[in-house]
Every structure is written in structure tokens, then in C-alpha cells.
Amino acid sequence: MSRLIAPPLSLYLHFPWCVRKCPYCDFNSYTLQGDLQESGYLDTLERDIASQAPEVAGREIVSVFMGGGTPSLFPPAAIARTLDMARKHLAFAGDVEVTMEANPGTIERGRFAEYRAAGINRVSLGAQSFDAGTLTALGRIHSPDETRRAAEELHAAGLTNFNLDLMYALPGQDVAAALSDVEAAIALKPTHLSHYQLTLEPGTVFAAQPPEGLPTDDMADEILTACGARLAEAGFAQYEVSAYAQPGRQCRHNLNYWNFGDYLGAGAGAHGKITLADGDHRSANSGAIIRTTQTRDPRRYMASPVPTRTPVPEAQRPFEFMLNALRLVEGFEVETFTERTGLPWDLVARKVEKLVDQQLLEVQGSRLLATMVGLRFLNNLLLSFLDETPQTTGGFGLSTAI
Ligand SMILES: C[S@@+](CC[C@H](N)C(=O)[O-])C[C@H]1O[C@@H](n2cnc3c(N)ncnc32)[C@H](O)[C@@H]1O
Ligand code: SF4
């Protein structure tokens, strides 16, 4: 029998303001004008969480991710208040992972120790590059030295479990320059590295006016291969399309997204996904997967923090599951497909066999994963699962916080 089972549950909290909007960024983030509306925003977050909490009563939060925007614009006392408030409405697991994104340009001396005391136990630092000219071209507010100082502060504060975000295929970048960024990142001893190819996102300044000197696709491929090899040599194993980690240091929060887990999303523009398990007698909607979306504009959000709720039709679930799970280098346990979509494996078995024949997917014991070629052409491969979704109307945004 195919039964929908409630998967692990995470919490995503969105902080929408930045010192300055970067020209490549299409996240729901806004240049801060005037004062940070700290207490008004935190009050709204509390209303938002409190209104969503009853639906996940009795379930433990395994990870929290404070993303943005720039959460580190909020002082440690505000982060402490946010976590205390979340704990009041939700049950945190004893070993909960609590990550906060930080921009190196917002970190004053001693601040990370205070964030740690507030309850943060993992940090994701937006380094992007260690080349001063490139950082300027990207509109970043910090220098390479400020990133180095922020990493030193993290170690001094005992927040040694931290990620560095790097981008590649940057203006004027060749393999040597990209490798030198990776080398500089490794030297700061992070436990995790996210390596994103710069993409020109519609609606951004870069999409309207692309920077000069962008590498060709072939060059971007060469950079990816060379940087991946260097990271592997330094002990960072790739476990997802853009994520590399030291042993045991994968980001639990993002892993839960990619394993089609659940997450409560609060804050301006935050997304959530909640499974109402089959046979859950508390809910009239048992057997449903609900996606929630909050109002993007911070002022409108603060006026009315009521998320819209959209059920994921059964026909769309195989594509959504594969979209996430096939990003993982180790793929997924086949039985989780049924547990997390509520659908029988038979529905996709023939399609999967065909992709295995084409050497785009492979079976390893009880797991299914994309081959090296499959990972490279993941988007094309995923289109095969769209056939299951005749009534889909588009908008398959990746359900990740990154
Ligand atoms: C929400 S931001 C991170 C935190 C913080 N706001 C910062 O920038 O330092 C998430 C990450 O996504 C990556 N990113 C954003 N826009 C991107 C784009 N157009 N192409 C590739 N990576 C991008 C950057 O590496 C960025 O650090
Ligand atoms: S990349 Fe980070 S700092 Fe820059 S605008 Fe986006 S969220 Fe803000």
C-alpha cells in the first residue's frame, strides 16, 4: 500500500533586508532604507509561526535556517529573541542544527560569539570570491580581508562548523583565478563549501546589463572540473550539484529539502512544504502535501502575514520529488519515493528503467542516483518526469533556501 508518511521537519526563517542589493541577486531581498524595523518584523514572525504551528503539532524541528537577505543585519539579541519565540511554539530536537547566513561586511568584532550564545551553531558566510576587483564587479560590500577576518572570528567564537559561499564563472575569471578562490576558501578551514555558477537571473541588473568578460560555457565546465578536483583533494566531498562538505558536515537543513522533507517557512516571501500524513486524524486534509508561500513585500507581509496554501497534486509529485532528490550525488532510497509522495513506485518504474538504459540514472543496491552524465544534464533528465504531470501549469521553483 502507498502511504504518505510525515518526513523530517525543518524551519526556514527569512530576513529580507541587505545593506545593498547585489546586481546578480534575485532572492527576495531589499536594500535597507532607513531603520531596520526590528521589533515590528520579529513580532510579525511570531504571529506567522504561531499561526502555522498547530498544523505541525507533535513534530520535532530537526533544523533551522535563517536566510535572506542578510539575517546578520539583525543584532544577536534579535536572533536570540527569534529563536526563543520559535521554541515557544515549536518543539526543537535536542541536536537541532541552527544555521544563520552572514555577510562578511556586517560582522563587527565579537559578534559571532554573541550569535553563538543566542543559539546559532552553524554559519553560512557569503564570501563569493577572494579577488578584490571581482568583489567590486559583483557589487559586494566587503573586501577579501573582511571575509578572512569574519572566518577568524568564527573560529575564535567556537563556531567552527561553517560554510563559505563561492561563486564561479565570474567576469574575467579563468581556471587559475577560480582555483585561487577555492584555495583561499580552503585556507580558512570551513567544514562546508557551496560553489555556485553565476547565473544571470531574469529581472536582475546583470540580466539587463551583463557584465563584460563572462567565461564561455566550456570555460565554466573546465572551472567546475578543476575546482571539484581540488576540493576533493582537500577532503571536501561533493554531495549535491553545488555543495561540498568534510565528512559528516553536510548541511542537514538543505539535505532535508533535497530528500523532499518538510519545512515550515516564515518571513517575507518564505516558502514552506507540509505533509499531512495519510491517516492523520487531526486533519481533514490527510494525504495532502501543501506548499505555502508568504507575501514577498516586507511591508505588506508585516501588515498581513497569512501564507497562501497550494496543494501539490499527485500528478506533480514525481517530478517535484526527483527535482530535489536527484540533485544528491548519492541519490535516494527508493522506498522514500513512496513514503514522501504517497505514490507507488510502479508509476515511475518504466521511465526509470529507460533512463538507466540510457546511462543517465543508475541503481546502487536500494538507491537510485544520477550518473555523472545524468548530473550534468539534470534539467533534461528531469523533463522525463514531467510526463506524469499533464495538468501542471509551470513554476517549478527549486524548493531550497540557497
Ligand atoms: C541569500 S545569499 C547569501 C547570504 C548573504 N546575503 C550574502 O550574500 O552574503 C545566498 C547565496 O546565493 C548565491 N547566489 C545569489 N545569487 C546568485 C546568482 N545569480 N548566481 C549564482 N549564485 C548566486 C551567493 O553565493 C549567495 O551567497
Ligand atoms: S547576494 Fe546576499 S547580500 Fe547580495 S542582495 Fe542577495 S541576499 Fe543580499
CSV table of C-alpha atoms and ligand atoms in Angstrom, one decimal, residues 12 14 18 22 24-27 67-71 101-104 124-128 140 142 165-168 194 196-201 204 401-402, ligand 1:
chain,number,residue,atom,x,y,z
A,12,TYR,CA,13.1,28.3,7.4
A,14,HIS,CA,13.6,34.7,6.1
A,18,CYS,CA,20.6,43.8,2.9
A,22,CYS,CA,23.8,42.9,-5.3
A,24,TYR,CA,23.1,39.4,-9.7
A,25,CYS,CA,20.8,38.5,-6.9
A,26,ASP,CA,17.1,37.5,-7.4
A,27,PHE,CA,16.5,36.5,-3.8
A,67,GLY,CA,18.4,33.1,5.4
A,68,GLY,CA,18.0,36.2,3.4
A,69,GLY,CA,18.6,38.8,2.6
A,70,THR,CA,21.1,39.3,5.4
A,71,PRO,CA,20.0,37.9,8.8
A,101,GLU,CA,23.6,33.3,6.8
A,102,ALA,CA,26.0,36.2,7.3
A,103,ASN,CA,27.5,38.8,5.0
A,104,PRO,CA,31.2,39.4,5.9
A,124,SER,CA,27.0,30.3,6.2
A,125,LEU,CA,29.3,33.2,5.1
A,126,GLY,CA,28.9,34.8,1.7
A,127,ALA,CA,32.5,35.0,0.5
A,128,GLN,CA,31.7,34.8,-3.3
A,140,ARG,CA,29.7,43.3,-2.8
A,142,HIS,CA,33.2,43.6,1.7
A,165,ASP,CA,29.5,30.5,-0.4
A,166,LEU,CA,31.7,30.9,-3.5
A,167,MET,CA,30.5,31.8,-7.0
A,168,TYR,CA,32.4,30.8,-10.2
A,194,SER,CA,28.8,25.9,-1.7
A,196,TYR,CA,27.5,28.3,-7.4
A,197,GLN,CA,27.9,29.1,-11.1
A,198,LEU,CA,26.9,32.8,-11.6
A,199,THR,CA,23.6,32.8,-13.4
A,200,LEU,CA,22.0,35.9,-15.0
A,201,GLU,CA,18.6,35.7,-13.3
A,204,THR,CA,18.3,41.5,-12.1
A,401,ALA,CA,16.8,28.1,0.8
A,402,ILE,CA,20.1,28.7,-1.0
B,1,LIG,C1,20.9,34.6,0.2
B,1,LIG,S1,22.5,34.7,-0.4
B,1,LIG,C2,23.7,34.5,1.0
B,1,LIG,C3,23.9,35.4,2.2
B,1,LIG,C4,24.2,36.9,2.1
B,1,LIG,N1,23.0,37.6,1.7
B,1,LIG,C5,25.4,37.2,1.3
B,1,LIG,O1,25.2,37.4,0.1
B,1,LIG,O2,26.5,37.2,1.8
B,1,LIG,C6,22.8,33.0,-1.0
B,1,LIG,C7,23.9,32.8,-1.9
B,1,LIG,O3,23.4,32.5,-3.2
B,1,LIG,C8,24.4,32.8,-4.2
B,1,LIG,N2,23.8,33.5,-5.3
B,1,LIG,C9,22.9,34.5,-5.2
B,1,LIG,N3,22.6,34.9,-6.5
B,1,LIG,C10,23.3,34.1,-7.3
B,1,LIG,C11,23.4,34.1,-8.8
B,1,LIG,N4,22.7,34.9,-9.6
B,1,LIG,N5,24.1,33.1,-9.3
B,1,LIG,C12,24.8,32.3,-8.5
B,1,LIG,N6,24.8,32.3,-7.2
B,1,LIG,C13,24.0,33.2,-6.6
B,1,LIG,C14,25.5,33.6,-3.5
B,1,LIG,O4,26.7,32.8,-3.4
B,1,LIG,C15,24.9,33.9,-2.1
B,1,LIG,O5,25.9,33.9,-1.1
